[in-house]
Short mmCIF file of C-alpha atoms in Angstrom, two decimals:
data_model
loop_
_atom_site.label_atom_id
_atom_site.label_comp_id
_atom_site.label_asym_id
_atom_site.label_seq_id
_atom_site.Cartn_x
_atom_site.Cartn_y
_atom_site.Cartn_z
CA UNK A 833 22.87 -1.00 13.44
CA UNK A 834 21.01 -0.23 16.85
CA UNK A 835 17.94 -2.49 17.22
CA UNK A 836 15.24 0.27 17.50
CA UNK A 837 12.17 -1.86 17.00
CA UNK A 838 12.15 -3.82 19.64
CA UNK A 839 10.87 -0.48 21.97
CA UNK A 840 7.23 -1.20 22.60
CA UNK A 841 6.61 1.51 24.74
CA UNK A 842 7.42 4.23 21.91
CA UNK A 843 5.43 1.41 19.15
CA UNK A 844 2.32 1.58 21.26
CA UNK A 845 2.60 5.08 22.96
CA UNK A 846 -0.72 6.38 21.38
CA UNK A 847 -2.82 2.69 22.30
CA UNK A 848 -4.80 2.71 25.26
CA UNK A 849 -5.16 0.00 27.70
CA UNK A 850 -8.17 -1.30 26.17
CA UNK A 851 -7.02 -0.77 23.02
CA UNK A 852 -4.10 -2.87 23.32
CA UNK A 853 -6.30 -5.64 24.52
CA UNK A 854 -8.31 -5.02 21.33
CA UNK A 855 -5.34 -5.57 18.99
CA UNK A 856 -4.56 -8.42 20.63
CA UNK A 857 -7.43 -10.38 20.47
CA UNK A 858 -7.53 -9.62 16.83
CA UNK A 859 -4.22 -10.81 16.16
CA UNK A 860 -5.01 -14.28 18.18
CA UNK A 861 -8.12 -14.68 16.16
CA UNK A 862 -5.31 -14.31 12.87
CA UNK A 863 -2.78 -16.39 13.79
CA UNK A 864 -5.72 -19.41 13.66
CA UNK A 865 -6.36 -19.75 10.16
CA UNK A 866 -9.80 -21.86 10.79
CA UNK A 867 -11.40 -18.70 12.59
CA UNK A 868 -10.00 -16.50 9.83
CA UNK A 869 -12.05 -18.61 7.09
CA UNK A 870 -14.95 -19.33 9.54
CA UNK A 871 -15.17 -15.79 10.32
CA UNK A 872 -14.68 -14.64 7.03
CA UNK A 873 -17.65 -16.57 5.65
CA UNK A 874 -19.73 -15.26 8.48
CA UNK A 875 -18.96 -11.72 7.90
CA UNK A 876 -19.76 -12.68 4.51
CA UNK A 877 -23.34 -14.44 5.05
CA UNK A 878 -24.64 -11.66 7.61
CA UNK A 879 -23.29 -8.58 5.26
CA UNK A 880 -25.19 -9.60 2.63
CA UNK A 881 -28.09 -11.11 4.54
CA UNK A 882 -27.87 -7.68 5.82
CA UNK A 883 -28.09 -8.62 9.34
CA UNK A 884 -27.46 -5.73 11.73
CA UNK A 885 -23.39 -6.72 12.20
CA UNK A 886 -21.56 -3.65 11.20
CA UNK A 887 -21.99 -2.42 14.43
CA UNK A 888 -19.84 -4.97 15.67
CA UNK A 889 -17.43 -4.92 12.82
CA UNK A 890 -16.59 -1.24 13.17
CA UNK A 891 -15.89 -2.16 17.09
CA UNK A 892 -13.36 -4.28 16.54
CA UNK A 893 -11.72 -5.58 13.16
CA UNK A 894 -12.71 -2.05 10.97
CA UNK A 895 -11.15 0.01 13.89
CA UNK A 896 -8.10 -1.12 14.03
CA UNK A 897 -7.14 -1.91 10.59
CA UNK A 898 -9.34 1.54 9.05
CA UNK A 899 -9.37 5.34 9.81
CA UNK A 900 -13.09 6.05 9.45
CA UNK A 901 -16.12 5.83 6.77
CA UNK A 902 -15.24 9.40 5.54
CA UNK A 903 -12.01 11.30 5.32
CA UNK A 904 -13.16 13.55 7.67
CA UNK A 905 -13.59 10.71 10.01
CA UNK A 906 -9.80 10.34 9.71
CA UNK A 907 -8.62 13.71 10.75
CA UNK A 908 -8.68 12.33 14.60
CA UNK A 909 -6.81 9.43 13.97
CA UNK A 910 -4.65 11.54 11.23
CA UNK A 911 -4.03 14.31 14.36
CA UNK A 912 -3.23 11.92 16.63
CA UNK A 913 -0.48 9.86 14.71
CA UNK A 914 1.09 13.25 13.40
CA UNK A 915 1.73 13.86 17.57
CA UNK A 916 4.36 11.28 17.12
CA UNK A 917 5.22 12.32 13.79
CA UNK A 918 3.72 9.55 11.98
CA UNK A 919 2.05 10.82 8.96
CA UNK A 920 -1.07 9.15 7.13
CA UNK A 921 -2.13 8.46 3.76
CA UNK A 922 -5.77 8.33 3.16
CA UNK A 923 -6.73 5.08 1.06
CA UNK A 924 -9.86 4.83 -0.43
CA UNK A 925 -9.78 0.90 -0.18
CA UNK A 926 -13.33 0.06 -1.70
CA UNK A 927 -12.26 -2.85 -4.02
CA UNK A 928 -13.90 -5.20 -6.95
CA UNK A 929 -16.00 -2.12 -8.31
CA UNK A 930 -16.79 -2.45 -12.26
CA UNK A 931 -19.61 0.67 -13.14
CA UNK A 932 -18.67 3.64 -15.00
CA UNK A 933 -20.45 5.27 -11.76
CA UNK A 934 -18.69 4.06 -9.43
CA UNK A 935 -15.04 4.63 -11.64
CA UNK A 936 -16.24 8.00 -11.05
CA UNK A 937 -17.13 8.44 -7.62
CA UNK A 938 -13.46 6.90 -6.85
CA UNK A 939 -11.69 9.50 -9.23
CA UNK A 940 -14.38 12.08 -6.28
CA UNK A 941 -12.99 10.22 -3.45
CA UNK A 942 -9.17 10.60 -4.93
CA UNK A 943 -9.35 14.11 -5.33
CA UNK A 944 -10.93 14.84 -2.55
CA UNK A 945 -8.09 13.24 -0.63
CA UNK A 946 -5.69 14.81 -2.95
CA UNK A 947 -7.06 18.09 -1.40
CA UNK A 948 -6.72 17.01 1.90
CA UNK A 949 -3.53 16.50 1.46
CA UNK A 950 -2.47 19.74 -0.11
CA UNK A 951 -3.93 21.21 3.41
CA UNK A 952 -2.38 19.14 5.78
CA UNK A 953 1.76 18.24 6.37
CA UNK A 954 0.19 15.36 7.90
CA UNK A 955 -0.61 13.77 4.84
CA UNK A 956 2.10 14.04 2.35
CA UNK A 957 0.54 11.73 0.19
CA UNK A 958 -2.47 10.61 -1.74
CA UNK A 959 -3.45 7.36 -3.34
CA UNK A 960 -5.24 5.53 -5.42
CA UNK A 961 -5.72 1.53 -7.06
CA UNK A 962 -6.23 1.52 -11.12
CA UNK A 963 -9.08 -0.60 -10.78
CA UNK A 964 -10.44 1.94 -8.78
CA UNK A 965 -10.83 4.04 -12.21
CA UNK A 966 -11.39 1.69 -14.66
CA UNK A 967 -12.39 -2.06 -14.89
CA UNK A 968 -10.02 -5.27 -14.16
CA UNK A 969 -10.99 -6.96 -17.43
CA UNK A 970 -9.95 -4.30 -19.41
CA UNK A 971 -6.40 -3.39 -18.62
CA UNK A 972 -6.14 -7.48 -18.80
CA UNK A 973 -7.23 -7.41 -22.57
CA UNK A 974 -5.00 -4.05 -22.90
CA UNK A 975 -1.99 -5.89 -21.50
CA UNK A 976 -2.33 -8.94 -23.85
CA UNK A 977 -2.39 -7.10 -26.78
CA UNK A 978 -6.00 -7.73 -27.84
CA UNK A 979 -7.92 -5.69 -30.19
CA UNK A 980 -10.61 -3.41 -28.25
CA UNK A 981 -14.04 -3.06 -29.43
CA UNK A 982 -15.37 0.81 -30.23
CA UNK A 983 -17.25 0.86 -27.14
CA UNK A 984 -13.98 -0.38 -24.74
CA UNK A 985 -11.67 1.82 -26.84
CA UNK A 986 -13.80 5.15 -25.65
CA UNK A 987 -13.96 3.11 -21.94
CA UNK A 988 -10.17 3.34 -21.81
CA UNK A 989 -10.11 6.76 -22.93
CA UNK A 990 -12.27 7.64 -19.40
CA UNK A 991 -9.72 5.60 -17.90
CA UNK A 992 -7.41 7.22 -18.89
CA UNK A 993 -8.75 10.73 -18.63
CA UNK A 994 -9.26 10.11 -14.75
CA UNK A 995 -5.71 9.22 -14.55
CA UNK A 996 -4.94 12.56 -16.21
CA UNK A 997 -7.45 14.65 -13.73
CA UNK A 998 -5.99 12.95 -10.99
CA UNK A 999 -2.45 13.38 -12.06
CA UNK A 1000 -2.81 16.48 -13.03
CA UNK A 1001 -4.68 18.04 -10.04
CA UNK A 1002 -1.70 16.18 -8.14
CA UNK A 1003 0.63 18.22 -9.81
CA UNK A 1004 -0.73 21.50 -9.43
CA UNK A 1005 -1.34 20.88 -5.66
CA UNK A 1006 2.31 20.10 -5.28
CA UNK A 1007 0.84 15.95 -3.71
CA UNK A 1008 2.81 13.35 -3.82
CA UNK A 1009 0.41 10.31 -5.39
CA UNK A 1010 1.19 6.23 -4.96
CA UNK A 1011 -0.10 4.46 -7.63
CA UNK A 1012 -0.93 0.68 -6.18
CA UNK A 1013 0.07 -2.18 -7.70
CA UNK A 1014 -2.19 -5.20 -8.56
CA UNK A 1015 -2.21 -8.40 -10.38
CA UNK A 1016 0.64 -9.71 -12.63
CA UNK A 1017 -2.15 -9.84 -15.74
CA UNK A 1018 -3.58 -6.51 -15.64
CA UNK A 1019 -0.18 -4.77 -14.63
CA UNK A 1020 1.45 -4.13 -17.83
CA UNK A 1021 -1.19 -1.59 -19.28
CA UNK A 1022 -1.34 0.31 -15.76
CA UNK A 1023 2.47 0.40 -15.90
CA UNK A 1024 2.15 1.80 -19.60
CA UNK A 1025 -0.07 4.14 -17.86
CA UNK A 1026 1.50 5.36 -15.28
CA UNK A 1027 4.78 5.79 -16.98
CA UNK A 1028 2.82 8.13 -19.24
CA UNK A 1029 1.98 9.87 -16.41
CA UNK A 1030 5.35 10.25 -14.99
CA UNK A 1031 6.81 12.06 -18.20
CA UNK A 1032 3.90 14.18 -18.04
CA UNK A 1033 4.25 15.24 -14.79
CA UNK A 1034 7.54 14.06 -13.23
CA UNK A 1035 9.78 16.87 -15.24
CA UNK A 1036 10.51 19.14 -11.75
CA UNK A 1037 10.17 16.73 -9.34
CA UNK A 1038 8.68 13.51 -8.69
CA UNK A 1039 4.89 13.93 -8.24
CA UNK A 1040 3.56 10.22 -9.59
CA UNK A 1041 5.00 7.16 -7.74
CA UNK A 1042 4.31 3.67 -9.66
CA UNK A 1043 4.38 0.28 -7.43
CA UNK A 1044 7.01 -2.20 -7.46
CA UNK A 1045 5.80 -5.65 -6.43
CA UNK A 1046 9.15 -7.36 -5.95
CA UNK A 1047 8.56 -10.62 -5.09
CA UNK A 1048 7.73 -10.58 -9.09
CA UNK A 1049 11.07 -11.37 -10.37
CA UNK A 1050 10.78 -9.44 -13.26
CA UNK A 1051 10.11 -6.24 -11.83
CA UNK A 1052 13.99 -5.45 -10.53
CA UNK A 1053 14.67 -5.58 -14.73
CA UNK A 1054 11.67 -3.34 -15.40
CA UNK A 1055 12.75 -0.63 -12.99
CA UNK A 1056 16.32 -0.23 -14.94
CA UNK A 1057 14.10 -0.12 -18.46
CA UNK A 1058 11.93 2.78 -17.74
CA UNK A 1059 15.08 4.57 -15.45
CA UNK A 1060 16.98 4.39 -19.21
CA UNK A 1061 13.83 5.91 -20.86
CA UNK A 1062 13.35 8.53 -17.94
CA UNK A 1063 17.29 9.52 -18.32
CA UNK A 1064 16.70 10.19 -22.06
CA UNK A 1065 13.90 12.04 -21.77
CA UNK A 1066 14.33 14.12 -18.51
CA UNK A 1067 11.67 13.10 -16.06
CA UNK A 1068 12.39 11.39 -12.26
CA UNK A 1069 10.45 8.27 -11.29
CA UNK A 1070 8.69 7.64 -7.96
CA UNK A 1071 8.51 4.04 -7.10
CA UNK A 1072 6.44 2.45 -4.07
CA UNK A 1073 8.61 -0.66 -2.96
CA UNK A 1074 6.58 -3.98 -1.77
CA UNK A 1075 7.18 -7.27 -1.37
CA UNK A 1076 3.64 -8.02 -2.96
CA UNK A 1077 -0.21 -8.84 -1.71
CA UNK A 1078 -1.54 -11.47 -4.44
CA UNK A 1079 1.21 -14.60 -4.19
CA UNK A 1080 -1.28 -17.60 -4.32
CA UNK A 1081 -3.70 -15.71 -6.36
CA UNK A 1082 -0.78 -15.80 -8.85
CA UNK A 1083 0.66 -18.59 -8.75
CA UNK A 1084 -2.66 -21.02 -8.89
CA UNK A 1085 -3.44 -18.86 -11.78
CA UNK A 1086 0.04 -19.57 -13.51
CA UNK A 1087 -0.39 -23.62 -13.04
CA UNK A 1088 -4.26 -23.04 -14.23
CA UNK A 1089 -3.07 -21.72 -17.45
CA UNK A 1090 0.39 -23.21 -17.57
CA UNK A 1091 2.95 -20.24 -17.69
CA UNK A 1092 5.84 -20.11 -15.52
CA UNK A 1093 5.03 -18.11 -12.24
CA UNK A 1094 5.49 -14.60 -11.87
CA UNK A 1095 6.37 -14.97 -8.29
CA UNK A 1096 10.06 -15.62 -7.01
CA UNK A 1097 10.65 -18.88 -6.34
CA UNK A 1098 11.15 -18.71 -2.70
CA UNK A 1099 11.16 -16.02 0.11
CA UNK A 1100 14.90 -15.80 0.35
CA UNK A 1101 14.38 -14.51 -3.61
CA UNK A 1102 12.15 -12.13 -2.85
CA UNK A 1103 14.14 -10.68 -0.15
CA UNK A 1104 16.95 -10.49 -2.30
CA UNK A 1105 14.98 -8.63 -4.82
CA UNK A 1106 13.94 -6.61 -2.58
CA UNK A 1107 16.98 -5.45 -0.96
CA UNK A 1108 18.65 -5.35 -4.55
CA UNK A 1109 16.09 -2.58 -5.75
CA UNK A 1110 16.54 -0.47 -3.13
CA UNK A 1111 20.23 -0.28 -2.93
CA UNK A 1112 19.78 0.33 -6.84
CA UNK A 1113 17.13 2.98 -6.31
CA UNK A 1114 19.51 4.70 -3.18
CA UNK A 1115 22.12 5.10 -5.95
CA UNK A 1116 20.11 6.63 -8.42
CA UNK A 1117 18.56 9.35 -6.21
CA UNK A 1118 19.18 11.99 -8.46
CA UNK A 1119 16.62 10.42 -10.59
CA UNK A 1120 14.54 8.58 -8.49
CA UNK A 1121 12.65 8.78 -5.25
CA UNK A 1122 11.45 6.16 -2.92
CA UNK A 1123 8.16 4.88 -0.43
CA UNK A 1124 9.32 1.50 0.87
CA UNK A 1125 6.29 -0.11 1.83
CA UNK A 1126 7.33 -2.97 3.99
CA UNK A 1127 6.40 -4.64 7.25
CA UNK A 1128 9.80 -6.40 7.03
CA UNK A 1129 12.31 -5.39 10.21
CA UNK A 1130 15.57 -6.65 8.47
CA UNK A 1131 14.99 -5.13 5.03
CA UNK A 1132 14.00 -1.93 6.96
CA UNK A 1133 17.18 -2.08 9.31
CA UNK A 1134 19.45 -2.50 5.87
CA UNK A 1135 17.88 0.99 4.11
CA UNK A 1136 18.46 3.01 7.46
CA UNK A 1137 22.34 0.94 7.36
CA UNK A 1138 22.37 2.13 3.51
CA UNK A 1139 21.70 5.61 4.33
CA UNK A 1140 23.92 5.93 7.02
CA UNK A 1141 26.91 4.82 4.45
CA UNK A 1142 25.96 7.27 2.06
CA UNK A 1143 25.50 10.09 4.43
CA UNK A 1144 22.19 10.71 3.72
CA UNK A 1145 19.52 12.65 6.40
CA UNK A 1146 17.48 10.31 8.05
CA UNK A 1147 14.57 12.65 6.88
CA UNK A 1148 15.82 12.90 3.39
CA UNK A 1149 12.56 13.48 1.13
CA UNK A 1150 13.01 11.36 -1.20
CA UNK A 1151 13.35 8.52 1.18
CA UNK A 1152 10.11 7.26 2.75
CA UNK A 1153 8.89 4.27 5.10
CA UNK A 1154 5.25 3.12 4.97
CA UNK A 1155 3.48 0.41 6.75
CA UNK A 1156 -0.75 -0.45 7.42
CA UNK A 1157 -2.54 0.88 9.97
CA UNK A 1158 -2.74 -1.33 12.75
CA UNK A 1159 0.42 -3.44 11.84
CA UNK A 1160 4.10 -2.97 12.63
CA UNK A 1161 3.67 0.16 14.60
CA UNK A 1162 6.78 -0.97 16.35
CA UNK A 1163 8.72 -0.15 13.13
CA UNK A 1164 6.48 3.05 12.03
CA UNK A 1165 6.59 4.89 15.40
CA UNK A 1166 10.24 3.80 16.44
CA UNK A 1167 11.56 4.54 12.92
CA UNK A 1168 9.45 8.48 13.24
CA UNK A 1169 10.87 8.47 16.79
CA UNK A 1170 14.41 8.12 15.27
CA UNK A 1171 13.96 11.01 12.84
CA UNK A 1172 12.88 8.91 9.36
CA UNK A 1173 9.74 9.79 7.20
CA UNK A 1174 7.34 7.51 7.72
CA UNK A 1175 3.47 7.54 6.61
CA UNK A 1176 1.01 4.38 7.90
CA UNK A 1177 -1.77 3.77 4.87
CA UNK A 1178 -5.06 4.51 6.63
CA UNK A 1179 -7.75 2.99 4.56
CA UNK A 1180 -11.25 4.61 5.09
CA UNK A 1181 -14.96 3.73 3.51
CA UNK A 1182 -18.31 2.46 4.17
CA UNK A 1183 -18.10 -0.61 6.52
CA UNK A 1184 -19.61 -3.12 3.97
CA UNK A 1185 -17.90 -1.91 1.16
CA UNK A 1186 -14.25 -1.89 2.86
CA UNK A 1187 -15.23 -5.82 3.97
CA UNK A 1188 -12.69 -7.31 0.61
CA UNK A 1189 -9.96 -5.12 2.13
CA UNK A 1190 -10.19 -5.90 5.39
CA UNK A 1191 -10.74 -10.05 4.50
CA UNK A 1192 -7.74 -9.48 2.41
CA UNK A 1193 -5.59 -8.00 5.22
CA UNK A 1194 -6.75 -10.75 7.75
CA UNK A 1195 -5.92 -13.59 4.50
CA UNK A 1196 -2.40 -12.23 4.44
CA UNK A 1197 -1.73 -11.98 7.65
CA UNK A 1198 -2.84 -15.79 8.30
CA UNK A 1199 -0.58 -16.93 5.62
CA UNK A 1200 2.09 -15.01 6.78
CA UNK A 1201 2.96 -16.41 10.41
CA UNK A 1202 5.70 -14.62 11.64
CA UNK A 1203 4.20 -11.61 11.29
CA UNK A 1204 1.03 -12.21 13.39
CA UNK A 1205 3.22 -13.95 15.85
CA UNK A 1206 5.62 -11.13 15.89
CA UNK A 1207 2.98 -8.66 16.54
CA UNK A 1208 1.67 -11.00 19.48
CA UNK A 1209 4.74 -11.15 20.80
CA UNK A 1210 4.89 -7.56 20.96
CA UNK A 1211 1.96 -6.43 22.23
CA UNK A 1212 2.18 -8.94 25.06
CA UNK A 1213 5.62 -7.23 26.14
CA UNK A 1214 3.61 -4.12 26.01
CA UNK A 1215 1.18 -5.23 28.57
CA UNK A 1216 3.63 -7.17 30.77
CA UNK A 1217 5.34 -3.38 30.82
CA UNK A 1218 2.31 -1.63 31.73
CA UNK A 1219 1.49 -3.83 34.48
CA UNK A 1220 5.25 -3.35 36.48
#
């Protein structure tokens, strides 16, 4: 397999000069996890101190990790990535809500984006978070079985109903829709959820796309479950592939309450997992269509290798790619410049209410080192090119 992601100038075609500089700045300040939890508390203190910072913020870390504050403010960046055929999908990533008003102003935002999809080939997909319709602590009671008061039995039911609009809408607008994956203890009733939604409306094609965190190893067992139920009852499932976003949120909770982790039990697992799923999922494409979400070079290298073997287009539609905004454009743009579908998440919102997201982003990326170094390394052979 040619090593395609190594080519800097096609990863950073679109980044100016200044730009470029930006990024890496940013991904110095990441690779030094003191500054990362310094900063973080900072950002923290002067948001909500409401000191004049967001100025600042939007400059530099919400710029390159974010699209806009709107959707509309988007459509440049949307344009502009679609010139090298990279296509977007616009994440509403305001997190940690819990009012019945706000539930509702994300199920707005959603549709809304599932519209601006339906207009544009740039954006063949929408998205959306199930705690961004309905609260944490009640798909965690759902998922353990526990009896639900009168009041939190009709609060599911709006949950539930905004799934339905959103699904629904999806459906009749021809969208693709991602359904994000969360915590190990509040999964199982948005899984129950979601599947619903995939016999509803996965019967022609695949419209509704659940999330597979696989460095959970339970979920390469949980795919082959619901692909039995989908067989015998005629309906395709759409699964987002990733390795996972919450690893020591999980596992301190699993020694907390003493339950064996959901988490593989070492990186080389995951990876396995990983790999396992989608060579299962590649054989089962009659049935099933993929979005594998990962910043990972090898695992990427070893679906384009699969593909090849099987004879299958490099823009096959059921096959996508997906990667963050302002990471791993080396493997989004060279993988689009090589013919593959490939869609970066673009997360948009107000500045202070994005803040969890982008903490979270900057949190993973510490605790991840290869990654920030990687993308050091890169952009530094990027301006060592520009300056021959």
């Amino acid at each position: 397999m040619e090593k395609i992601f190594n080519n800097t100038q096609v990863a950073f075609a679109l980044k100016s000069d200044t730009e470029l500089d930006r990024a890496y700045f940013l991904f110095k300040m990441i690779a030094s996890e003191p500054l990362v939890k310094i900063g973080t508390a900072v950002t923290n203190f002067a948001l909500k101190a409401h000191l004049p910072v967001e100025g600042l913020i939007r400059a530099t870390v919400f710029d390159h990790f974010c699209g806009g504050v709107t959707e509309e403010d988007c459509l440049s960046v949307v344009d502009k990535m679609f010139t090298k055929n990279v296509c977007s999908v616009l994440d509403y990533s305001v997190e940690g809500k819990e009012e019945e008003e706000q539930f509702d102003l994300a199920l707005e935002m959603t549709l809304k984006t599932v519209e601006f999809a339906k207009e544009r080939l740039a954006i063949p997909f929408a998205v959306f978070k199930p705690t961004g319709l309905g609260r944490f602590a009640l798909y965690e009671k759902i998922g353990e079985g526990k009896k639900l008061t009168s009041e939190e039995q009709k609060e599911w039911a709006r949950v539930v109903e905004r799934f339905d609009i959103v699904c629904k809408t999806a459906h009749q607008k021809d969208v693709a829709l991602l359904i994000d994956g969360e915590e190990s203890w509040m999964q199982d009733a948005a899984d129950d959820l979601v599947l619903e939604m995939m016999r509803r409306y996965n019967k022609d094609k695949t419209i509704v796309f659940n999330t597979l965190q696989l460095y959970r190893w339970d979920r390469f067992d949980y795919l082959k479950k619901i692909h039995e139920i989908a067989k015998s009852e005629g309906f395709s499932i759409g699964m987002k592939l990733v390795r996972g976003a919450y690893m020591e949120k999980e596992n301190n909770r699993a020694v907390e309450k003493n339950y064996k982790s959901p988490i593989c039990e070492s990186k080389e697992a995951t990876d396995k997992n990983f790999d396992t799923t989608v060579a299962y999922m590649l054989d089962h494409l009659d049935t099933m269509s993929i979005f594998a979400g990962t910043h990972n070079e090898e695992s990427s290298y070893k679906i384009m290798q699969l593909m090849q073997e099987k004879n299958l287009a490099s823009n096959d539609n059921r096959i996508w790619f997906g990667q963050l905004y302002g990471m791993s454009d080396n493997i989004s743009y060279n993988l689009a410049e090589n013919g593959y579908n490939v869609a970066k998440y673009l997360p948009f919102g107000p500045v202070r209410d994005v803040m969890p997201y982008l903490i979270r982003r900057a949190e993973e990326n510490t605790s991840v080192a290869g990654q920030t170094n990687r993308e050091l390394n890169l952009i530094k052979t990027e301006r060592k090119r520009r300056k021959k």
